[in-house]
PDB file of C-alpha atoms in Angstrom:
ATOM      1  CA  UNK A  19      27.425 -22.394  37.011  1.00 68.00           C
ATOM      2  CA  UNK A  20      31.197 -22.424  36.563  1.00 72.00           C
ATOM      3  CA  UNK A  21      31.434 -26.066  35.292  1.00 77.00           C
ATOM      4  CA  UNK A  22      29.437 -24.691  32.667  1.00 76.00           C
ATOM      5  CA  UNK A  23      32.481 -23.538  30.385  1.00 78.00           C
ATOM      6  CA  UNK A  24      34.029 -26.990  31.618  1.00 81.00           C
ATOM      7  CA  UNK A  25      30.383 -28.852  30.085  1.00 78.00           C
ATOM      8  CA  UNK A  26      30.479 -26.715  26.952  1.00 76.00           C
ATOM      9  CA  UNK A  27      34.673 -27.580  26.201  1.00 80.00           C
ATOM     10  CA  UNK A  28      33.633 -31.617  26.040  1.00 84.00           C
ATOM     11  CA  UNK A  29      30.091 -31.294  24.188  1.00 86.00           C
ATOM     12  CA  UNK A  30      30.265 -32.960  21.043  1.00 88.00           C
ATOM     13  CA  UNK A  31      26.448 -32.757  20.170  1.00 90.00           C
ATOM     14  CA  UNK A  32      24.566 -29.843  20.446  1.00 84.00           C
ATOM     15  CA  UNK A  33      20.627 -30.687  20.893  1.00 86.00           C
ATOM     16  CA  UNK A  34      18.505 -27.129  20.059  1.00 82.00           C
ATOM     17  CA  UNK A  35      15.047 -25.975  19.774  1.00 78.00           C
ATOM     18  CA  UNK A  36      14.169 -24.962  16.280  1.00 74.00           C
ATOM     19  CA  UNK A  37      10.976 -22.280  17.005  1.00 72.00           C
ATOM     20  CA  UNK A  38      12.742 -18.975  18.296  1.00 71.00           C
ATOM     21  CA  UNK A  39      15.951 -20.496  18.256  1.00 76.00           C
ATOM     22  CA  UNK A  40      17.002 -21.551  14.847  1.00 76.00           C
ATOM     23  CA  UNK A  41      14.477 -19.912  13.404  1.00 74.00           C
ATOM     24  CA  UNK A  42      12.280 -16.407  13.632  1.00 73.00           C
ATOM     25  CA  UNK A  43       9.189 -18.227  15.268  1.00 76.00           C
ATOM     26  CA  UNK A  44       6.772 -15.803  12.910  1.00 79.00           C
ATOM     27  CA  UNK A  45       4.818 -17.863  11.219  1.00 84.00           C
ATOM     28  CA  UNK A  46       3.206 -17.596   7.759  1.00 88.00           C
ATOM     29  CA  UNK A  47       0.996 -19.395   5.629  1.00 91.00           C
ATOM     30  CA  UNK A  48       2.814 -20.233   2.912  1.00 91.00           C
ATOM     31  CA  UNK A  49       0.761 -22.474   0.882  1.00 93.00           C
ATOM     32  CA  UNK A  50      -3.021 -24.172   1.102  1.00 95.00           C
ATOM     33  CA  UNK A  51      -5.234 -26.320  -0.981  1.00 95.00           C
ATOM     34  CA  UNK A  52      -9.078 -26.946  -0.365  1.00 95.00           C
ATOM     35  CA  UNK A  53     -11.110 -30.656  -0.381  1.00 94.00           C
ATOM     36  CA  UNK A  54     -14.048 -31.376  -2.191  1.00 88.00           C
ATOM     37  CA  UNK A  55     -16.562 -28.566  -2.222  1.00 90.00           C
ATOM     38  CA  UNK A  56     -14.564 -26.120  -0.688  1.00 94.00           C
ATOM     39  CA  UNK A  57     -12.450 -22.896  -2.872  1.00 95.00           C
ATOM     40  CA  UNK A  58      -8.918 -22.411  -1.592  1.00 94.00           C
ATOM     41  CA  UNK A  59     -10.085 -19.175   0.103  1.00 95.00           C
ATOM     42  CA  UNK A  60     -12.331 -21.214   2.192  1.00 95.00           C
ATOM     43  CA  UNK A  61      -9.022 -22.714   4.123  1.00 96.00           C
ATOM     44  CA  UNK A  62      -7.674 -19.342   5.496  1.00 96.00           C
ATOM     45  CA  UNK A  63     -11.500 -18.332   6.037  1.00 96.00           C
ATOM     46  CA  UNK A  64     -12.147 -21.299   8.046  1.00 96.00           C
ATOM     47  CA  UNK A  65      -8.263 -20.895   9.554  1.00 96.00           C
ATOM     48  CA  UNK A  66      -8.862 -17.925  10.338  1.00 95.00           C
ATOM     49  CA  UNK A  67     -12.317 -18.051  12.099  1.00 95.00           C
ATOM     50  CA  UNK A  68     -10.938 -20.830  14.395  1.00 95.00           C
ATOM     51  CA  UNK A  69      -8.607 -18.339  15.663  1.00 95.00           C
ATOM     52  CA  UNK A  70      -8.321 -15.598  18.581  1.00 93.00           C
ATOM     53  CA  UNK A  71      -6.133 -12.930  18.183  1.00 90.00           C
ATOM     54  CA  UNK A  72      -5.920 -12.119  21.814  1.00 89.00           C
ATOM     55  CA  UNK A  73      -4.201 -15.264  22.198  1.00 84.00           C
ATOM     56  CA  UNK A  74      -1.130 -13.998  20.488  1.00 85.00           C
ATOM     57  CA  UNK A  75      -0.798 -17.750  19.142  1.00 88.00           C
ATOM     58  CA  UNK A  76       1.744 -17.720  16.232  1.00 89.00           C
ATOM     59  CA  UNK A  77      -0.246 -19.812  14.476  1.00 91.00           C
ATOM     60  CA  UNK A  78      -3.848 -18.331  14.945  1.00 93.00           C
ATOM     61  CA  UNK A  79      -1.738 -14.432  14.022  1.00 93.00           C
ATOM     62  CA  UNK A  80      -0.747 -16.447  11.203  1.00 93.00           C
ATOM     63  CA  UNK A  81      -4.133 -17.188   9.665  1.00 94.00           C
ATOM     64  CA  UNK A  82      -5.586 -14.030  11.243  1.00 94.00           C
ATOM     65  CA  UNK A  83      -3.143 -11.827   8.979  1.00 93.00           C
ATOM     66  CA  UNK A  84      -3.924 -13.774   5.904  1.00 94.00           C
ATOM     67  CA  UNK A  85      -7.171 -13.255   6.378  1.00 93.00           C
ATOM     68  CA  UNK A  86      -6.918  -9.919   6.520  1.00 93.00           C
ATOM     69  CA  UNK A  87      -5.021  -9.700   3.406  1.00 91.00           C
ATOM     70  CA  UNK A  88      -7.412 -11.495   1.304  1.00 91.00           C
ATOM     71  CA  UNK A  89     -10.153  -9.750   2.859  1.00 88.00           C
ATOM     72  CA  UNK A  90     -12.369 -12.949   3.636  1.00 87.00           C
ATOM     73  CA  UNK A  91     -13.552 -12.851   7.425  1.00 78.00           C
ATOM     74  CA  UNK A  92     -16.268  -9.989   7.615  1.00 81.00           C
ATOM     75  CA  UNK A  93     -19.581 -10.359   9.004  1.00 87.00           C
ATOM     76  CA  UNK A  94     -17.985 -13.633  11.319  1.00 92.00           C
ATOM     77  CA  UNK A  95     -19.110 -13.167  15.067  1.00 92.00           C
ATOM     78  CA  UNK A  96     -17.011 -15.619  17.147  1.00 93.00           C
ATOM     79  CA  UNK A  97     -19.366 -17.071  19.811  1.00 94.00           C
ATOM     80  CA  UNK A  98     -17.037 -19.035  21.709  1.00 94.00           C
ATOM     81  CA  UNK A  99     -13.057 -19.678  21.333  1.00 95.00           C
ATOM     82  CA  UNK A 100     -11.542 -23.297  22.531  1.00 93.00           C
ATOM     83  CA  UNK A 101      -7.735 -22.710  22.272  1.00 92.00           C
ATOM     84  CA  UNK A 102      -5.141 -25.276  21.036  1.00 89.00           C
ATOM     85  CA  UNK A 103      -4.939 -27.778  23.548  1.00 86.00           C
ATOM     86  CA  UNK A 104      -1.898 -30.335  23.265  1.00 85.00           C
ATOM     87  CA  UNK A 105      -4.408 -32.861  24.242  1.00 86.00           C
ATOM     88  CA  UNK A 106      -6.801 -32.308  21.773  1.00 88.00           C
ATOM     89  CA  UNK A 107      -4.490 -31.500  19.192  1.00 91.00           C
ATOM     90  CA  UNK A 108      -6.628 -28.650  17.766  1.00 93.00           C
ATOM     91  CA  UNK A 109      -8.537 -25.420  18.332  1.00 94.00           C
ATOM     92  CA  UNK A 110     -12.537 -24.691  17.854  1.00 94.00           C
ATOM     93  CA  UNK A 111     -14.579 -22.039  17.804  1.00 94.00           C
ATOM     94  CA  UNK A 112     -18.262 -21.367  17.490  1.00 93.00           C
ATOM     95  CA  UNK A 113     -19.754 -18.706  15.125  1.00 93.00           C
ATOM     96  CA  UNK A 114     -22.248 -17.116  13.245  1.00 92.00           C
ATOM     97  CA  UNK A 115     -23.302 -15.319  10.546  1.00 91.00           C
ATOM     98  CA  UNK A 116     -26.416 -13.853   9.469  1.00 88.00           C
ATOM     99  CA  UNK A 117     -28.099 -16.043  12.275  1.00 87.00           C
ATOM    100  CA  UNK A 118     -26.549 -19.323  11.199  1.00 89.00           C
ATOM    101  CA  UNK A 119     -24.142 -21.166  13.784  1.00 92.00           C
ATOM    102  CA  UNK A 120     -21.424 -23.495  12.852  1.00 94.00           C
ATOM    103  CA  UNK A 121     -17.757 -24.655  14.107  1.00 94.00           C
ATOM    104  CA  UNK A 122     -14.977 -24.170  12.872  1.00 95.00           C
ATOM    105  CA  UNK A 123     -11.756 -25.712  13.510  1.00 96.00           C
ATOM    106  CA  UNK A 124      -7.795 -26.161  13.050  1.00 96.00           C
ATOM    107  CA  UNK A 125      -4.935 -28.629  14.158  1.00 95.00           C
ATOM    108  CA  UNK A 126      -3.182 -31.579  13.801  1.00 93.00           C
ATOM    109  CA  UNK A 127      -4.169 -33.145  10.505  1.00 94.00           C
ATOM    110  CA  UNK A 128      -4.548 -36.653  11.657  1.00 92.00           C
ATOM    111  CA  UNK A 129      -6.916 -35.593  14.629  1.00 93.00           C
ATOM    112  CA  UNK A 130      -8.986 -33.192  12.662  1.00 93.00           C
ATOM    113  CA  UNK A 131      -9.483 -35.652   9.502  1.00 93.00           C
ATOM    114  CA  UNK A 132     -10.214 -38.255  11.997  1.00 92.00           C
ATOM    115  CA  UNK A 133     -12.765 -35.971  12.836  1.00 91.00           C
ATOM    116  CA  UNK A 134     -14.055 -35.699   9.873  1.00 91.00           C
ATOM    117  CA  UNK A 135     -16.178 -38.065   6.976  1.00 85.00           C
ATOM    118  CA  UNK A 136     -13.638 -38.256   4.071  1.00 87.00           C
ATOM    119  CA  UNK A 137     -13.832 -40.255   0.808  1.00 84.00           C
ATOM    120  CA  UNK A 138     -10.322 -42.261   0.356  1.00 85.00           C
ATOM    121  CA  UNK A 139      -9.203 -41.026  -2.933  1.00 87.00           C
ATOM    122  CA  UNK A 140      -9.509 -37.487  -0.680  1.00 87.00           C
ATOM    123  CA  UNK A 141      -7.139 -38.697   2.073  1.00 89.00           C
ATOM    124  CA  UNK A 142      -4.458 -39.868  -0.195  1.00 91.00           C
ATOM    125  CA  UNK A 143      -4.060 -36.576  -1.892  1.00 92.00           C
ATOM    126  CA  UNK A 144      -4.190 -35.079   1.309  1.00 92.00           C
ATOM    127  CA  UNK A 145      -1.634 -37.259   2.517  1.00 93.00           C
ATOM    128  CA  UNK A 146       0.138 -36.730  -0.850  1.00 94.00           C
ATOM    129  CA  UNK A 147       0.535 -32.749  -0.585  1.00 94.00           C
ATOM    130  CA  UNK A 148       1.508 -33.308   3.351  1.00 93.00           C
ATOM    131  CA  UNK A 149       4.452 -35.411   2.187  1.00 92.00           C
ATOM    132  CA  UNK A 150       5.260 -32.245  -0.372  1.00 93.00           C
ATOM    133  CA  UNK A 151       5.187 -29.915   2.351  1.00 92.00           C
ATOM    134  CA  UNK A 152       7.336 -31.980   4.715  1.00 87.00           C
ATOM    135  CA  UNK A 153      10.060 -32.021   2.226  1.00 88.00           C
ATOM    136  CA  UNK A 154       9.796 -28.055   1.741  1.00 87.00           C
ATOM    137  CA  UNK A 155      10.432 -27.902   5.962  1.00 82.00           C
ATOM    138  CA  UNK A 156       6.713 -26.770   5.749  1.00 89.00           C
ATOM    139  CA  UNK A 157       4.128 -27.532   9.510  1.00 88.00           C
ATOM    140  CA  UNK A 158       0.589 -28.280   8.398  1.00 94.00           C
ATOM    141  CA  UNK A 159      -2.854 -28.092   9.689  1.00 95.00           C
ATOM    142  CA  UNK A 160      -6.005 -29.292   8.417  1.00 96.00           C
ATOM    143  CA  UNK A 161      -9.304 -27.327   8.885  1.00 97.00           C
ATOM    144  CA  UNK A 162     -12.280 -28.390   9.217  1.00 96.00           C
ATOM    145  CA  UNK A 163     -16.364 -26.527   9.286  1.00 95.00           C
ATOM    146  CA  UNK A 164     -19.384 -27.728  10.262  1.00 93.00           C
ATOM    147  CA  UNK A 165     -22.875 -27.081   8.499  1.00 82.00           C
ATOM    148  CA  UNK A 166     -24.646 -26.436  12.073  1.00 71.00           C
ATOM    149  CA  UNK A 167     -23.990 -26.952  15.966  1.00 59.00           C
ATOM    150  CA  UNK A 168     -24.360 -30.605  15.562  1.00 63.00           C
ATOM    151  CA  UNK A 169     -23.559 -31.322  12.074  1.00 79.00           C
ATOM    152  CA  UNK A 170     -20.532 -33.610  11.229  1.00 87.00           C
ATOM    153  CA  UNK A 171     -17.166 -32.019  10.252  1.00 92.00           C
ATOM    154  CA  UNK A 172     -16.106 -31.476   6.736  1.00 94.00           C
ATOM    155  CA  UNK A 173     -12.736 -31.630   6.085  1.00 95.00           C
ATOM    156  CA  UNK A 174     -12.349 -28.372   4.260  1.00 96.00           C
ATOM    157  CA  UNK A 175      -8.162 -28.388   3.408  1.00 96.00           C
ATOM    158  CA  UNK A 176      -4.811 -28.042   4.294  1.00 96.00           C
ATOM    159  CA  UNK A 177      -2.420 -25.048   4.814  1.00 96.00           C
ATOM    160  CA  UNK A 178       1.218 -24.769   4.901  1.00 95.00           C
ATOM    161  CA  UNK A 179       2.800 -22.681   7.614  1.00 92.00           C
ATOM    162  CA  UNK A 180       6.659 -21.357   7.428  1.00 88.00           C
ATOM    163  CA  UNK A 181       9.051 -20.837  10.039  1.00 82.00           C
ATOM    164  CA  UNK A 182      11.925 -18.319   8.567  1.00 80.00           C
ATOM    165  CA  UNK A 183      15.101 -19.211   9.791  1.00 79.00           C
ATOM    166  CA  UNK A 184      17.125 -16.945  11.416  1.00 81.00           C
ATOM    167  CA  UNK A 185      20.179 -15.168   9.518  1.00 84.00           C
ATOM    168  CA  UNK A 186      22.558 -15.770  12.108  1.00 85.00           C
ATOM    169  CA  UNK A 187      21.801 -19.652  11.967  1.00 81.00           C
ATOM    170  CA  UNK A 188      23.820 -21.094   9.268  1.00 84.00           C
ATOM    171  CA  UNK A 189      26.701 -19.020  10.194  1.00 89.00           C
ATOM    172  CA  UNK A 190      26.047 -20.599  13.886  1.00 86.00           C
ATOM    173  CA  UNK A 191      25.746 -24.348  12.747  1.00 86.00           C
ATOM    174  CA  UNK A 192      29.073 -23.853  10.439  1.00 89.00           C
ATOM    175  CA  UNK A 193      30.617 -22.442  13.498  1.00 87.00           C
ATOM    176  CA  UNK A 194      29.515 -25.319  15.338  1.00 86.00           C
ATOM    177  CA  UNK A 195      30.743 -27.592  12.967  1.00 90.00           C
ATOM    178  CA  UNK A 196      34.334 -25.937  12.544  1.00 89.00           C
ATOM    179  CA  UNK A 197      34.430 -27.105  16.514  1.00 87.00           C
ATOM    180  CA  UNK A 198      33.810 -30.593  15.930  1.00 88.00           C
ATOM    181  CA  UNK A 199      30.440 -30.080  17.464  1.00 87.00           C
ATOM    182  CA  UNK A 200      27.017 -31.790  15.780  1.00 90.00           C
ATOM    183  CA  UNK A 201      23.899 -29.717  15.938  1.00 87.00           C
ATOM    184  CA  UNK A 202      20.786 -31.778  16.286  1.00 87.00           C
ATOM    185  CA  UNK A 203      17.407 -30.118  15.890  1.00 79.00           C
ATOM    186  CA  UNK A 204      14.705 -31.154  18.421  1.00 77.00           C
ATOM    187  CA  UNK A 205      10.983 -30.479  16.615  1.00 66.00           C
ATOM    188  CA  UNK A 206       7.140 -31.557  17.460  1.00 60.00           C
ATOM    189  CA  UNK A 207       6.582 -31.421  14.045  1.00 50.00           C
ATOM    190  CA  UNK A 208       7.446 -35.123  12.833  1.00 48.00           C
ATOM    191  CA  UNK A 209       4.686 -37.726  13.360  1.00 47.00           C
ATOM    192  CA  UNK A 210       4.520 -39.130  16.750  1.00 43.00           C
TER     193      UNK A 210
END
């Protein structure tokens, strides 16, 4: 529109999207920690096996590629994918191995630890780390197993996941900022 130069001239507040806009939207596990009987391999296992590559999800690509670099997912079959659903808050899948089926699944960490049987002194170092990550700009996602198709859910960790930020963005928010103009980041990622 041509008002739009006339718009930009009076904007004192700039409201942007971080994911592809502030920052590279490729993803990357950056850090993880497993719960109770699990091994920290266990969380990009499990990350991984409740993903779908075919998606091209940032997130699933994300565990997917970790996976592959520690060389844990082999002998997996996926028997059914459930993609992340905003609803849900999470994404499932159904596997097996060596004729054993279980679920597996990722998401939000308050939906998938509600989903999940978890002594106290368990949640507050969960919660504990989370608060670590949050202060190092880190998303995280809790994953969770089963032992069987109808088992409960074991909460097996957490995993950090990175967002680079894109070169040109400081440079863009000082610019900003020279003009009088305040950038405001709009994320999903704080609690609701």
């Amino acid at each position: 529109r041509l008002s739009a130069s006339d718009d930009a001239a009076m904007m004192s507040v700039l409201c942007v999207d971080k994911t592809g806009t502030l920052t590279t939207n490729r993803l990357s596990v950056s850090d993880f920690f497993a719960i109770g009987d699990f091994v920290k391999n266990d969380v990009i296992l499990y990350g991984a096996l409740s993903s779908n590559e075919a998606n091209q999800d940032p997130i699933d690509i994300s565990f997917i590629n970790t996976a592959k670099e520690l060389q844990v997912t082999s002998g997996y079959v996926q028997k059914k994918f459930t993609p992340f659903n905003p609803s849900t808050r999470r994404t499932e899948a159904v596997l097996e191995k060596n004729g054993r089926s279980f679920i597996a699944s990722k998401g939000a960490v308050s939906i998938i630890t509600s989903l999940c049987k978890i002594k106290s002194n368990d949640l507050e170092f969960v919660q504990t780390k989370i608060n670590e990550f949050s202060q190092k700009g880190y998303r995280t996602l809790a994953i969770a197993t089963t032992d069987g198709d109808n088992s409960e859910m074991k909460l097996v960790g957490v995993a950090a996941l990175y967002d680079k930020p894109r070169e040109d963005s400081p440079r863009l928010i000082s610019d900003l900022k020279d003009l009088g103009i305040s950038t405001k980041m709009l994320t999903g990622d704080s609690l609701p």
